[in-house]
Amino acid sequence: MSQPTARGLTIRSAVAMLAFTLVFTALMAGTYLLTHEKIAKSAEAEKLLLIDQILPRSLYDNDLLHDTLTVPASAGLGVTPASTVWRARRGGQNEALVLEAAAPDGYGGTIALIVAIGADGRIRGVRATEHHETPGLGDYIDPKKDKSVGRPWIRQFETRSVDAPESSWQVRKDGGDIDYHTGATISARAVTRAVGRVARYVATHREELFAPAR
């Protein structure tokens, strides 16, 4: 029996590698098809649970996660390169906007936020979705870590109008009326200023943010 040539061995190796690649690709594709819908639904459920904290589902009847607007990077929102705005409607009428925002000047770095603002121009709620503030000090911006369970610090923004004076978006130390924890002014100041920027952004762009998708 003749021994396989070097060329034959090369061809066999190439065929084996091709077969392996095809099988592996098919397995990966199959796994993706079986799981991607479940993963997508899980991600959507997590987003809704987060939004639920600042905007109850009873306030809208549209498909919130699919009635969205992508806005380009803006100094007003502090998010780059772009961010999502969710539009809540009830009976076809505008109810609220939920916006992604960020405070780049937190003590531990950028503080990611979501802000709900009603069609009447009043803030419905604010939440920090990601931050690296000092545990026990600046992390009170997160209501889950705020020791004031009955009235978390972050709730001071609720019902404030986007047309409110500048003092509404400053902590007391800077001449405003937002309380803060002694020794952790930077965290409170960063969030307060960021919410103020979002308020001004919505005041300026309200109509286009609520406009139905074309």
Tab-separated table of C-alpha atoms in Angstrom:
chain	number	residue	atom	x	y	z
A	1	MET	CA	0.000	0.000	0.000
A	2	SER	CA	1.433	3.354	-0.996
A	3	GLN	CA	2.157	5.901	1.681
A	4	PRO	CA	0.113	9.146	1.576
A	5	THR	CA	1.960	12.014	0.015
A	6	ALA	CA	2.566	15.327	1.724
A	7	ARG	CA	-0.008	16.918	-0.584
A	8	GLY	CA	-2.570	14.251	0.297
A	9	LEU	CA	-2.030	14.810	4.009
A	10	THR	CA	-2.433	18.552	3.524
A	11	ILE	CA	-5.701	18.062	1.635
A	12	ARG	CA	-7.035	15.672	4.290
A	13	SER	CA	-6.140	18.123	7.061
A	14	ALA	CA	-7.818	20.950	5.191
A	15	VAL	CA	-10.981	18.880	4.644
A	16	ALA	CA	-11.036	17.874	8.320
A	17	MET	CA	-10.649	21.503	9.417
A	18	LEU	CA	-13.375	22.605	7.018
A	19	ALA	CA	-15.717	19.928	8.329
A	20	PHE	CA	-14.974	20.925	11.912
A	21	THR	CA	-15.592	24.585	11.116
A	22	LEU	CA	-18.902	23.824	9.412
A	23	VAL	CA	-20.104	21.662	12.296
A	24	PHE	CA	-19.015	24.205	14.915
A	25	THR	CA	-20.669	27.052	13.000
A	26	ALA	CA	-23.884	25.057	12.676
A	27	LEU	CA	-23.892	24.310	16.399
A	28	MET	CA	-23.299	27.966	17.272
A	29	ALA	CA	-26.015	29.107	14.880
A	30	GLY	CA	-28.421	26.591	16.344
A	31	THR	CA	-27.635	27.698	19.878
A	32	TYR	CA	-28.136	31.339	18.901
A	33	LEU	CA	-31.491	30.622	17.278
A	34	LEU	CA	-32.646	28.726	20.340
A	35	THR	CA	-31.519	31.286	22.921
A	36	HIS	CA	-31.401	34.770	21.397
A	37	GLU	CA	-35.142	35.394	21.745
A	38	LYS	CA	-35.072	34.288	25.380
A	39	ILE	CA	-32.047	36.484	26.095
A	40	ALA	CA	-33.667	39.457	24.363
A	41	LYS	CA	-36.864	39.046	26.373
A	42	SER	CA	-34.862	38.770	29.584
A	43	ALA	CA	-32.991	41.996	28.776
A	44	GLU	CA	-36.273	43.764	28.018
A	45	ALA	CA	-37.770	42.541	31.294
A	46	GLU	CA	-34.772	43.929	33.211
A	47	LYS	CA	-35.147	47.303	31.498
A	48	LEU	CA	-38.829	47.448	32.382
A	49	LEU	CA	-38.147	46.553	36.012
A	50	LEU	CA	-35.692	49.435	36.204
A	51	ILE	CA	-38.096	51.855	34.549
A	52	ASP	CA	-40.869	50.640	36.872
A	53	GLN	CA	-39.000	52.292	39.750
A	54	ILE	CA	-39.595	55.756	38.302
A	55	LEU	CA	-42.604	55.287	36.023
A	56	PRO	CA	-45.438	52.898	37.022
A	57	ARG	CA	-46.864	50.817	34.179
A	58	SER	CA	-50.355	52.005	35.103
A	59	LEU	CA	-49.464	55.372	33.580
A	60	TYR	CA	-49.084	54.075	30.024
A	61	ASP	CA	-50.586	51.461	27.693
A	62	ASN	CA	-48.204	51.573	24.717
A	63	ASP	CA	-45.283	49.232	24.069
A	64	LEU	CA	-42.783	51.384	25.905
A	65	LEU	CA	-39.660	49.454	24.930
A	66	HIS	CA	-40.465	49.825	21.242
A	67	ASP	CA	-41.710	53.411	21.263
A	68	THR	CA	-38.227	54.851	21.443
A	69	LEU	CA	-36.059	57.564	20.021
A	70	THR	CA	-32.290	57.456	19.661
A	71	VAL	CA	-30.729	60.840	20.266
A	72	PRO	CA	-27.141	61.731	19.380
A	73	ALA	CA	-24.499	62.521	21.953
A	74	SER	CA	-25.417	65.700	23.777
A	75	ALA	CA	-23.899	67.782	26.542
A	76	GLY	CA	-27.416	68.032	27.918
A	77	LEU	CA	-27.649	64.311	28.590
A	78	GLY	CA	-23.965	63.592	29.049
A	79	VAL	CA	-24.219	60.212	27.295
A	80	THR	CA	-21.953	59.216	24.426
A	81	PRO	CA	-22.115	58.302	21.637
A	82	ALA	CA	-25.936	58.184	21.701
A	83	SER	CA	-28.760	57.397	24.103
A	84	THR	CA	-32.297	56.071	24.151
A	85	VAL	CA	-35.474	57.941	25.031
A	86	TRP	CA	-38.543	55.861	25.857
A	87	ARG	CA	-41.915	57.533	25.229
A	88	ALA	CA	-44.857	56.569	27.480
A	89	ARG	CA	-48.339	57.151	26.081
A	90	ARG	CA	-51.840	56.319	27.245
A	91	GLY	CA	-54.791	56.245	24.905
A	92	GLY	CA	-52.565	57.839	22.293
A	93	GLN	CA	-51.790	60.794	24.554
A	94	ASN	CA	-48.279	61.677	25.710
A	95	GLU	CA	-47.638	60.737	29.330
A	96	ALA	CA	-43.919	60.761	30.012
A	97	LEU	CA	-40.372	60.445	28.737
A	98	VAL	CA	-37.685	58.239	30.213
A	99	LEU	CA	-34.180	59.379	29.319
A	100	GLU	CA	-30.716	57.960	29.778
A	101	ALA	CA	-28.247	60.456	31.184
A	102	ALA	CA	-24.888	60.609	32.930
A	103	ALA	CA	-23.006	62.728	35.435
A	104	PRO	CA	-19.342	62.609	34.386
A	105	ASP	CA	-18.099	64.364	37.525
A	106	GLY	CA	-18.949	61.897	40.277
A	107	TYR	CA	-16.354	61.301	42.995
A	108	GLY	CA	-15.714	57.781	41.683
A	109	GLY	CA	-16.222	58.603	38.003
A	110	THR	CA	-19.261	58.699	35.760
A	111	ILE	CA	-22.677	58.139	37.331
A	112	ALA	CA	-25.227	56.654	34.903
A	113	LEU	CA	-28.824	57.787	35.373
A	114	ILE	CA	-32.325	57.377	34.055
A	115	VAL	CA	-34.807	60.219	34.462
A	116	ALA	CA	-38.575	60.121	33.953
A	117	ILE	CA	-40.273	63.401	33.068
A	118	GLY	CA	-44.020	63.720	32.633
A	119	ALA	CA	-45.770	65.388	29.728
A	120	ASP	CA	-46.586	68.195	32.186
A	121	GLY	CA	-42.860	68.909	32.468
A	122	ARG	CA	-42.502	67.571	36.001
A	123	ILE	CA	-39.944	64.986	37.042
A	124	ARG	CA	-41.507	61.638	37.936
A	125	GLY	CA	-38.352	59.973	39.189
A	126	VAL	CA	-34.578	59.609	38.973
A	127	ARG	CA	-32.394	56.553	39.498
A	128	ALA	CA	-28.658	55.929	39.394
A	129	THR	CA	-28.185	52.819	37.277
A	130	GLU	CA	-24.411	52.564	37.659
A	131	HIS	CA	-21.874	54.336	39.822
A	132	HIS	CA	-18.604	53.858	41.690
A	133	GLU	CA	-19.116	56.258	44.571
A	134	THR	CA	-17.501	55.560	47.934
A	135	PRO	CA	-19.454	52.917	49.879
A	136	GLY	CA	-21.049	54.393	52.971
A	137	LEU	CA	-20.574	57.965	51.762
A	138	GLY	CA	-21.516	58.861	48.208
A	139	ASP	CA	-23.498	55.734	47.472
A	140	TYR	CA	-26.609	57.242	49.109
A	141	ILE	CA	-27.517	58.446	45.616
A	142	ASP	CA	-28.760	54.861	45.143
A	143	PRO	CA	-32.014	54.389	47.128
A	144	LYS	CA	-31.152	50.739	47.762
A	145	LYS	CA	-28.127	51.933	49.762
A	146	ASP	CA	-29.664	55.054	51.272
A	147	LYS	CA	-30.295	54.665	54.997
A	148	SER	CA	-33.231	57.078	54.742
A	149	VAL	CA	-35.630	54.359	53.660
A	150	GLY	CA	-38.764	56.462	54.057
A	151	ARG	CA	-37.501	59.361	51.969
A	152	PRO	CA	-34.401	58.460	49.935
A	153	TRP	CA	-32.205	61.383	48.892
A	154	ILE	CA	-32.831	60.818	45.175
A	155	ARG	CA	-36.559	61.520	45.579
A	156	GLN	CA	-35.942	65.252	46.160
A	157	PHE	CA	-36.183	65.774	42.406
A	158	GLU	CA	-39.710	64.402	42.077
A	159	THR	CA	-42.397	66.912	40.964
A	160	ARG	CA	-39.813	69.590	40.109
A	161	SER	CA	-40.576	71.331	36.835
A	162	VAL	CA	-38.182	71.414	33.910
A	163	ASP	CA	-38.829	75.164	33.935
A	164	ALA	CA	-37.748	75.515	37.574
A	165	PRO	CA	-35.126	78.158	38.476
A	166	GLU	CA	-31.442	77.326	38.542
A	167	SER	CA	-31.475	76.848	42.325
A	168	SER	CA	-33.587	73.739	41.836
A	169	TRP	CA	-30.557	72.058	40.272
A	170	GLN	CA	-27.978	72.978	42.899
A	171	VAL	CA	-27.181	71.554	46.324
A	172	ARG	CA	-27.532	73.858	49.345
A	173	LYS	CA	-23.765	74.285	49.581
A	174	ASP	CA	-23.853	75.931	46.141
A	175	GLY	CA	-26.842	78.135	46.927
A	176	GLY	CA	-29.579	75.724	45.867
A	177	ASP	CA	-32.194	73.810	47.804
A	178	ILE	CA	-31.104	70.171	47.342
A	179	ASP	CA	-29.934	68.538	50.568
A	180	TYR	CA	-26.773	66.464	50.668
A	181	HIS	CA	-24.833	64.323	53.122
A	182	THR	CA	-21.943	65.997	54.889
A	183	GLY	CA	-18.632	64.689	53.569
A	184	ALA	CA	-20.167	63.457	50.320
A	185	THR	CA	-21.063	66.650	48.500
A	186	ILE	CA	-19.440	65.694	45.210
A	187	SER	CA	-21.790	62.773	44.521
A	188	ALA	CA	-24.910	64.815	45.272
A	189	ARG	CA	-23.643	67.799	43.293
A	190	ALA	CA	-22.851	65.641	40.243
A	191	VAL	CA	-26.291	64.000	40.175
A	192	THR	CA	-28.111	67.276	40.854
A	193	ARG	CA	-26.354	69.077	38.025
A	194	ALA	CA	-26.959	66.163	35.665
A	195	VAL	CA	-30.685	66.123	36.431
A	196	GLY	CA	-30.762	69.865	35.843
A	197	ARG	CA	-29.145	69.420	32.442
A	198	VAL	CA	-31.714	66.751	31.524
A	199	ALA	CA	-34.521	69.069	32.627
A	200	ARG	CA	-33.233	71.883	30.430
A	201	TYR	CA	-32.761	69.473	27.519
A	202	VAL	CA	-36.362	68.304	27.758
A	203	ALA	CA	-37.637	71.863	28.136
A	204	THR	CA	-35.899	72.740	24.867
A	205	HIS	CA	-36.680	69.564	22.884
A	206	ARG	CA	-40.006	68.420	24.358
A	207	GLU	CA	-42.007	68.377	21.123
A	208	GLU	CA	-39.464	66.479	19.057
A	209	LEU	CA	-38.848	63.966	21.862
A	210	PHE	CA	-42.543	63.113	22.046
A	211	ALA	CA	-43.053	63.103	18.256
A	212	PRO	CA	-44.285	59.686	16.974
A	213	ALA	CA	-41.793	57.596	15.024
A	214	ARG	CA	-42.082	58.061	11.260
